[in-house]
Short mmCIF file of C-alpha atoms in Angstrom, two decimals:
data_model
loop_
_atom_site.label_atom_id
_atom_site.label_comp_id
_atom_site.label_asym_id
_atom_site.label_seq_id
_atom_site.Cartn_x
_atom_site.Cartn_y
_atom_site.Cartn_z
CA MET A 253 13.44 10.81 15.68
CA ILE A 254 10.95 12.68 14.28
CA THR A 255 12.10 16.38 13.01
CA ALA A 256 10.70 18.91 11.12
CA ILE A 257 10.77 18.63 7.22
CA ASP A 258 10.36 21.89 5.00
CA ARG A 259 8.42 20.76 2.21
CA ASN A 260 9.84 23.52 0.21
CA THR A 261 13.46 22.16 0.64
CA ALA A 262 12.94 18.40 0.79
CA ARG A 263 13.89 16.60 -2.25
CA ALA A 264 11.48 14.00 -1.43
CA TRP A 265 9.05 12.76 1.59
CA ALA A 266 6.39 10.17 2.51
CA GLU A 267 3.46 12.07 3.93
CA ILE A 268 1.31 10.29 6.62
CA ASP A 269 -2.37 10.93 7.47
CA LEU A 270 -3.03 10.42 11.13
CA SER A 271 -6.25 11.18 10.66
CA VAL A 272 -6.52 8.51 7.73
CA ILE A 273 -5.12 5.94 10.26
CA ARG A 274 -7.26 6.63 12.88
CA LYS A 275 -10.05 5.95 11.17
CA ASN A 276 -9.37 2.77 9.52
CA TYR A 277 -8.04 1.72 12.86
CA LEU A 278 -11.76 2.63 14.20
CA SER A 279 -13.29 1.15 11.07
CA ALA A 280 -11.63 -2.06 12.45
CA CYS A 281 -12.71 -1.88 16.02
CA ASP A 282 -16.56 -1.33 14.94
CA TYR A 283 -16.39 -4.29 12.46
CA ALA A 284 -14.50 -6.55 14.91
CA ALA A 285 -16.97 -5.36 17.69
CA ARG A 286 -20.01 -6.99 15.90
CA TYR A 287 -18.23 -10.30 16.56
CA GLY A 288 -17.76 -9.79 20.05
CA ALA A 289 -13.75 -8.88 19.37
CA GLY A 290 -11.07 -6.35 20.06
CA VAL A 291 -8.07 -5.20 17.58
CA MET A 292 -4.24 -5.94 17.75
CA ALA A 293 -2.74 -3.41 15.79
CA ILE A 294 0.39 -4.61 13.82
CA MET A 295 3.38 -2.71 13.82
CA LYS A 296 6.30 -4.74 12.58
CA ALA A 297 8.55 -3.44 10.05
CA ASN A 298 8.34 0.26 11.25
CA ALA A 299 4.39 0.41 11.05
CA TYR A 300 4.66 -0.81 7.48
CA GLY A 301 6.83 2.15 6.70
CA HIS A 302 4.67 4.49 8.35
CA GLY A 303 6.63 4.97 11.60
CA ALA A 304 5.96 2.50 14.33
CA GLU A 305 6.51 4.94 17.05
CA ARG A 306 4.28 7.73 15.70
CA VAL A 307 1.28 5.67 14.86
CA ALA A 308 1.44 3.62 18.16
CA LEU A 309 1.51 6.85 19.82
CA GLU A 310 -1.52 8.10 18.10
CA LEU A 311 -3.57 4.82 18.38
CA GLU A 312 -3.10 4.37 21.81
CA ARG A 313 -3.78 8.01 23.05
CA TYR A 314 -6.48 8.79 20.54
CA CYS A 315 -8.09 5.53 19.97
CA GLY A 316 -7.96 3.91 22.94
CA ALA A 317 -5.48 1.05 21.49
CA LYS A 318 -4.74 -1.92 24.16
CA TYR A 319 -2.94 -4.22 21.98
CA PHE A 320 0.04 -3.77 19.69
CA ALA A 321 2.43 -6.82 17.61
CA VAL A 322 5.54 -6.75 16.34
CA ALA A 323 8.11 -8.85 14.76
CA THR A 324 11.40 -8.51 16.66
CA LEU A 325 11.99 -7.90 20.43
CA ASP A 326 13.88 -4.34 19.16
CA GLU A 327 10.60 -3.39 17.38
CA ALA A 328 9.05 -3.71 20.67
CA LEU A 329 11.77 -1.91 22.82
CA GLU A 330 11.64 0.92 20.25
CA LEU A 331 7.57 0.93 21.17
CA THR A 332 8.38 0.92 25.02
CA GLY A 333 10.92 3.88 24.43
CA ALA A 334 8.35 5.34 22.78
CA GLY A 335 6.24 5.55 25.92
CA ILE A 336 3.85 2.89 24.99
CA SER A 337 2.59 0.99 28.22
CA SER A 338 -0.12 -1.00 26.21
CA LYS A 339 0.59 -5.18 25.50
CA ILE A 340 2.98 -5.45 22.89
CA LEU A 341 3.29 -9.52 21.57
CA ILE A 342 5.99 -10.24 19.66
CA LEU A 343 5.16 -12.38 16.88
CA SER A 344 8.42 -14.15 15.99
CA GLU A 345 10.77 -16.16 18.09
CA VAL A 346 13.10 -13.90 20.65
CA HIS A 347 16.27 -15.77 21.35
CA PRO A 348 16.65 -17.29 24.92
CA SER A 349 19.49 -15.35 25.11
CA LEU A 350 17.55 -12.34 25.29
CA TYR A 351 15.11 -13.63 28.22
CA GLY A 352 16.75 -11.52 30.65
CA GLU A 353 15.96 -8.35 28.51
CA LEU A 354 12.63 -9.32 27.87
CA CYS A 355 11.69 -9.60 31.36
CA ARG A 356 12.42 -6.62 32.35
CA TYR A 357 9.23 -4.93 30.23
CA PRO A 358 6.39 -6.37 31.69
CA ASN A 359 4.03 -5.22 28.73
CA ILE A 360 6.02 -7.12 26.46
CA MET A 361 5.07 -10.83 25.31
CA THR A 362 7.07 -13.12 23.44
CA SER A 363 5.32 -16.10 21.35
CA ILE A 364 6.05 -19.25 22.52
CA PHE A 365 6.01 -22.83 20.43
CA ARG A 366 8.86 -24.68 22.00
CA TYR A 367 9.07 -26.55 25.13
CA GLU A 368 12.83 -25.88 25.85
CA SER A 369 12.41 -22.52 24.95
CA ALA A 370 9.59 -22.23 27.32
CA LYS A 371 11.66 -23.68 29.88
CA LYS A 372 14.78 -20.92 29.71
CA LEU A 373 11.79 -18.17 29.76
CA SER A 374 11.03 -19.58 33.13
CA GLU A 375 13.83 -19.49 34.39
CA ALA A 376 14.63 -16.06 33.32
CA ALA A 377 11.59 -15.02 34.62
CA PHE A 378 12.62 -16.46 38.02
CA CYS A 379 15.94 -14.51 38.20
CA ALA A 380 14.46 -11.43 37.38
CA GLY A 381 11.44 -11.97 40.26
CA VAL A 382 8.53 -11.72 37.79
CA CYS A 383 6.23 -13.67 35.81
CA ALA A 384 6.58 -13.59 32.09
CA GLU A 385 3.61 -13.40 30.22
CA TYR A 386 3.67 -15.21 26.58
CA PHE A 387 1.27 -16.45 23.26
CA LEU A 388 1.61 -19.54 22.60
CA ALA A 389 2.13 -19.73 18.67
CA VAL A 390 0.45 -22.55 16.65
CA ASP A 391 0.80 -23.69 12.81
CA THR A 392 -2.67 -24.81 11.57
CA GLY A 393 -1.58 -25.02 8.12
CA MET A 394 1.05 -21.36 7.64
CA SER A 395 3.82 -24.43 7.85
CA ARG A 396 5.42 -21.47 9.49
CA ILE A 397 6.48 -20.79 13.20
CA GLY A 398 4.12 -22.49 15.56
CA PHE A 399 3.30 -26.00 17.47
CA GLU A 400 2.46 -28.34 14.65
CA PHE A 401 -1.13 -29.08 14.78
CA THR A 402 -1.95 -30.71 11.51
CA THR A 403 -1.36 -34.50 11.42
CA ASP A 404 -2.98 -36.58 14.08
CA GLU A 405 0.17 -37.49 15.13
CA LYS A 406 1.56 -33.96 15.51
CA GLN A 407 -1.63 -32.70 17.19
CA SER A 408 -0.92 -35.08 20.15
CA ALA A 409 2.51 -34.31 20.40
CA SER A 410 1.96 -30.64 20.22
CA LEU A 411 -0.86 -31.15 22.69
CA ASP A 412 1.47 -32.78 25.21
CA GLU A 413 3.83 -30.10 24.91
CA ILE A 414 1.59 -27.30 25.63
CA VAL A 415 0.64 -28.90 28.62
CA LYS A 416 4.48 -29.26 30.02
CA ILE A 417 4.46 -25.36 29.04
CA THR A 418 1.88 -24.23 31.01
CA ALA A 419 2.89 -26.27 33.93
CA LEU A 420 6.16 -24.36 34.11
CA PRO A 421 6.62 -21.56 37.09
CA ASN A 422 6.81 -18.10 36.84
CA LEU A 423 4.94 -17.91 33.49
CA LYS A 424 1.32 -16.78 32.21
CA CYS A 425 -0.10 -17.79 29.34
CA ALA A 426 -1.64 -14.94 28.01
CA GLY A 427 -3.18 -16.10 24.73
CA ILE A 428 -3.11 -18.48 21.80
CA PHE A 429 -2.92 -17.52 18.13
CA SER A 430 -2.37 -19.09 14.61
CA HIS A 431 -2.15 -17.32 11.50
CA TYR A 432 -4.23 -18.15 8.24
CA ALA A 433 -2.32 -18.54 5.12
CA CYS A 434 -5.28 -18.44 2.72
CA ALA A 435 -7.47 -15.86 3.93
CA ASP A 436 -7.30 -13.28 1.27
CA GLU A 437 -7.72 -15.87 -1.61
CA ARG A 438 -11.23 -16.34 -2.80
CA ASP A 439 -11.31 -20.12 -2.21
CA LYS A 440 -11.45 -20.35 1.36
CA THR A 441 -11.27 -24.40 1.76
CA SER A 442 -7.54 -24.20 3.15
CA ALA A 443 -8.16 -21.37 5.26
CA LEU A 444 -11.56 -23.17 6.79
CA LEU A 445 -9.47 -26.26 7.55
CA GLN A 446 -7.20 -24.18 9.36
CA LYS A 447 -10.16 -22.60 11.50
CA SER A 448 -11.29 -26.19 12.30
CA ARG A 449 -7.72 -27.30 13.52
CA PHE A 450 -7.67 -24.28 15.57
CA ASP A 451 -11.16 -24.84 17.47
CA LEU A 452 -9.98 -28.57 18.14
CA LEU A 453 -6.78 -27.27 19.60
CA LEU A 454 -8.88 -24.86 21.75
CA SER A 455 -11.46 -27.65 22.58
CA GLU A 456 -8.72 -30.30 23.17
CA LEU A 457 -7.00 -27.82 25.47
CA LYS A 458 -10.16 -26.96 27.30
CA LYS A 459 -10.26 -30.64 28.40
CA ARG A 460 -6.80 -30.67 29.87
CA GLY A 461 -7.90 -27.42 31.77
CA ILE A 462 -5.97 -24.98 29.83
CA ASP A 463 -8.37 -22.08 28.36
CA PRO A 464 -5.80 -19.09 26.95
CA PRO A 465 -7.74 -16.03 27.73
CA ILE A 466 -7.14 -14.44 24.27
CA ARG A 467 -7.80 -16.51 21.03
CA SER A 468 -6.24 -14.85 18.03
CA MET A 469 -6.67 -15.81 14.48
CA CYS A 470 -7.94 -13.72 12.17
CA ASN A 471 -5.92 -11.28 10.37
CA SER A 472 -7.16 -8.06 8.29
CA ALA A 473 -8.58 -10.58 5.52
CA ALA A 474 -10.19 -12.63 7.71
CA LEU A 475 -12.04 -9.84 9.50
CA CYS A 476 -13.82 -8.47 6.22
CA GLU A 477 -14.47 -11.94 5.06
CA PRO A 478 -18.24 -13.50 6.10
CA GLU A 479 -16.96 -17.17 6.16
CA PHE A 480 -15.20 -16.48 9.20
CA ALA A 481 -18.12 -15.78 11.66
CA ASP A 482 -15.70 -16.42 14.64
CA LYS A 483 -13.63 -13.58 14.99
CA TYR A 484 -12.23 -15.01 18.27
CA ASP A 485 -10.97 -12.23 21.02
CA LEU A 486 -8.76 -10.23 19.10
CA VAL A 487 -8.24 -9.50 15.62
CA ARG A 488 -4.53 -8.99 14.20
CA GLU A 489 -5.30 -5.97 11.87
CA GLY A 490 -1.81 -4.99 9.61
CA ILE A 491 -2.51 -3.92 6.12
CA GLY A 492 -6.15 -2.42 6.97
CA ILE A 493 -4.80 -0.07 9.44
CA TYR A 494 -2.42 1.52 6.73
CA GLY A 495 -5.24 1.81 3.80
CA LEU A 496 -4.51 -1.32 1.17
CA SER A 497 -6.61 -4.42 0.62
CA PRO A 498 -5.00 -7.57 1.68
CA SER A 499 -5.42 -8.91 -1.91
CA SER A 500 -7.49 -8.08 -4.76
CA GLU A 501 -10.11 -11.24 -3.99
CA VAL A 502 -10.95 -9.40 -0.94
CA GLU A 503 -13.78 -7.05 -0.70
CA ASN A 504 -12.92 -3.51 0.89
CA ARG A 505 -16.00 -3.83 3.38
CA LEU A 506 -14.17 -1.29 5.66
CA GLY A 507 -13.70 1.47 3.60
CA VAL A 508 -10.23 1.78 3.99
CA THR A 509 -8.15 4.30 2.43
CA PRO A 510 -4.02 4.59 2.14
CA ALA A 511 -2.18 6.89 4.68
CA MET A 512 0.81 7.09 2.76
CA SER A 513 1.89 9.51 -0.13
CA LEU A 514 5.39 9.29 -1.15
CA MET A 515 6.37 12.82 -2.64
CA ALA A 516 9.05 14.51 -4.47
CA ARG A 517 10.18 17.95 -5.71
CA VAL A 518 11.27 18.51 -9.57
CA THR A 519 14.71 18.89 -9.40
CA ASP A 520 15.39 19.81 -13.17
CA ILE A 521 12.97 20.22 -16.91
CA LYS A 522 14.78 19.93 -19.97
CA THR A 523 13.08 19.93 -23.61
CA LEU A 524 14.58 16.76 -25.65
CA GLY A 525 14.67 16.40 -29.62
CA PRO A 526 13.46 13.23 -31.19
CA GLY A 527 15.59 10.30 -31.08
CA VAL A 528 17.51 11.29 -27.97
CA GLY A 529 17.58 8.18 -25.32
CA ILE A 530 17.01 8.90 -21.49
CA SER A 531 18.57 6.74 -18.83
CA TYR A 532 20.73 3.89 -18.41
CA GLY A 533 20.95 1.60 -21.35
CA HIS A 534 18.66 4.35 -23.24
CA THR A 535 15.77 1.60 -22.97
CA PHE A 536 13.72 4.63 -23.80
CA VAL A 537 14.26 6.68 -26.75
CA THR A 538 12.10 9.98 -27.76
CA GLU A 539 10.03 9.90 -30.75
CA ARG A 540 8.96 13.70 -30.56
CA GLU A 541 10.16 16.67 -28.96
CA THR A 542 9.74 15.77 -25.31
CA ARG A 543 9.54 17.84 -22.30
CA VAL A 544 11.26 15.89 -19.71
CA ALA A 545 10.95 16.16 -15.85
CA THR A 546 13.85 14.62 -13.47
CA ILE A 547 12.35 13.42 -10.11
CA PRO A 548 14.95 12.86 -7.36
CA VAL A 549 13.91 9.54 -6.22
CA GLY A 550 15.30 6.14 -7.07
CA TYR A 551 15.60 2.51 -6.11
CA ALA A 552 17.58 3.10 -3.27
CA ASP A 553 14.53 5.38 -1.82
CA GLY A 554 12.39 2.16 -2.14
CA TYR A 555 11.08 2.92 -5.33
CA PRO A 556 11.25 -0.30 -7.58
CA ARG A 557 13.86 -0.53 -10.73
CA LEU A 558 11.07 -3.30 -12.21
CA LEU A 559 8.77 -0.11 -12.85
CA SER A 560 11.03 1.49 -15.49
CA ASN A 561 8.96 2.33 -18.49
CA LYS A 562 5.73 0.97 -17.02
CA ALA A 563 4.37 3.42 -14.37
CA GLY A 564 4.42 6.83 -13.50
CA VAL A 565 4.21 9.70 -10.75
CA ILE A 566 1.06 12.87 -10.51
CA ILE A 567 1.81 16.25 -10.87
CA ASP A 568 -0.61 18.92 -10.90
CA GLY A 569 -3.08 15.98 -11.04
CA GLU A 570 -1.78 15.08 -14.28
CA TYR A 571 -0.18 11.68 -15.13
CA ALA A 572 3.52 11.57 -16.42
CA PRO A 573 4.74 8.77 -17.38
CA ILE A 574 8.22 7.20 -16.32
CA LEU A 575 10.87 7.79 -19.37
CA GLY A 576 13.49 4.67 -19.23
CA ARG A 577 15.18 3.06 -16.25
CA VAL A 578 14.66 4.20 -12.53
CA CYS A 579 18.31 5.07 -11.51
CA MET A 580 19.31 4.57 -7.54
CA ASP A 581 18.32 8.37 -6.91
CA GLN A 582 16.09 9.80 -9.74
CA MET A 583 14.28 8.88 -12.49
CA MET A 584 12.72 10.63 -15.38
CA VAL A 585 9.14 11.30 -16.48
CA ASP A 586 7.00 12.68 -19.52
CA VAL A 587 5.81 16.41 -18.84
CA THR A 588 5.04 17.31 -22.60
CA ASN A 589 1.24 16.93 -21.71
CA ILE A 590 1.55 19.39 -18.44
CA PRO A 591 2.48 22.77 -19.28
CA SER A 592 2.48 23.87 -15.67
CA ALA A 593 5.27 21.45 -14.51
CA ALA A 594 8.14 23.40 -13.16
CA ILE A 595 10.78 23.32 -11.17
CA ASP A 596 10.02 22.58 -7.43
CA SER A 597 6.46 21.64 -8.76
CA THR A 598 5.31 18.44 -6.34
CA ALA A 599 5.18 14.94 -7.77
CA THR A 600 3.20 12.15 -6.35
CA LEU A 601 4.78 8.82 -6.82
CA LEU A 602 2.60 6.86 -4.38
CA GLY A 603 -0.63 7.34 -2.97
CA ALA A 604 -4.49 7.31 -2.64
CA ASP A 605 -4.83 8.34 -6.13
CA GLU A 606 -5.84 4.95 -8.37
CA ARG A 607 -3.06 5.77 -10.96
CA VAL A 608 -0.64 5.57 -8.58
CA SER A 609 -1.78 3.55 -5.37
CA ALA A 610 0.52 0.81 -3.74
CA ASP A 611 -1.58 -2.13 -5.21
CA ARG A 612 -1.62 -0.89 -8.59
CA LEU A 613 2.02 -0.43 -9.03
CA ALA A 614 2.62 -3.93 -7.15
CA SER A 615 0.07 -5.62 -9.78
CA ILE A 616 2.55 -4.17 -12.50
CA ILE A 617 5.49 -5.83 -11.42
CA GLY A 618 3.96 -9.05 -9.65
CA THR A 619 4.11 -8.55 -5.98
CA ILE A 620 1.84 -7.16 -3.48
CA GLY A 621 0.96 -3.34 -2.04
CA TYR A 622 2.90 -4.48 1.12
CA GLU A 623 5.89 -4.60 -0.05
CA LEU A 624 6.08 -1.48 -1.52
CA ILE A 625 5.02 0.66 1.38
CA CYS A 626 7.59 -1.34 3.67
CA ALA A 627 10.14 -0.48 1.21
CA VAL A 628 10.29 3.04 1.56
CA SER A 629 13.94 3.85 2.80
CA PRO A 630 14.61 5.24 5.98
CA ARG A 631 16.19 8.20 4.33
CA ILE A 632 12.69 9.44 3.06
CA PRO A 633 11.76 11.46 6.11
CA ARG A 634 7.87 10.83 7.12
CA ILE A 635 5.79 13.91 7.37
CA TYR A 636 2.83 13.31 9.55
CA ILE A 637 -0.07 15.45 9.11
CA ASN A 638 -3.91 15.49 10.64
CA GLY A 639 -2.32 14.39 14.01
CA LYS A 640 -3.98 14.71 17.63
#
């Protein structure tokens, strides 16, 4: 549930700018439309930490979003429970024991990549008196889920299995998708090999009278990269909606900007003399008189402990380095050079400012921006601004 949060009393919050999300999404739609493609908005992992219900409603009602994708049945049910009526694709496997529940929702489609699962879905659809839609998931080189379409032997076996699946009653193939493993890298050799395999699969299926109405291969990176001239029918746009780059090797051709800012109130300020240790293990010891502010956010809120002594926050437009180890619920920062910093001052820990951008912080600790925004804890309330 979305509750009203008072910034003056909340210890911390994540501010989500819905106007930025709308802009990022529509930029993707405009770019994909140049290639005759639509956009499927990825809502998995609570919309990458931004709040799936609120984001999906904004995109469906005010941006005309027709397709969403999630990772689990629970995530799909969260969206339908919020009133989403657009098509929702579950990108991972749904256990066959849940097919009966799945068949209650005509706008939810699961991924299928085994005949045994398809047969059970067919039986569940028969019992429910419905025709269940699904997408065929194909592994062209990601080595994740999907019909294996890599070697000649595996290609032949997968084609035979797909033919059997499409003949099952009470089922309708709504589409087919695969996923690039290396589209966000400068060297496109691997990704272009995957594309050639996907094209071969589509061609071979057509020879067998099978022509899935929706073809989807491109992720956020492939949407932006000119090497992938064929965007197929639907681009699965994820990280770009939330304003991050797929990788440092992909140009920001859409001009997307981050929609989330992680913020907190300063809860304490003290002045320490030289030679004073700060936080657990005293990994930082003052060398001069230092003005120290406490920020009530820690690794339990999703702020990585690995950023201890390596990152900082923004207070009144100035950069305040982290001093010592990030604690479970708090961290300390140096505000010696920020005289305006006071108790209840607002600190930005993560946001559009390049000094605290998710991509920059991720690069410091050897991960990706995706992980940081997805990790923002549920105990951090989301505040939505500029919503329609």
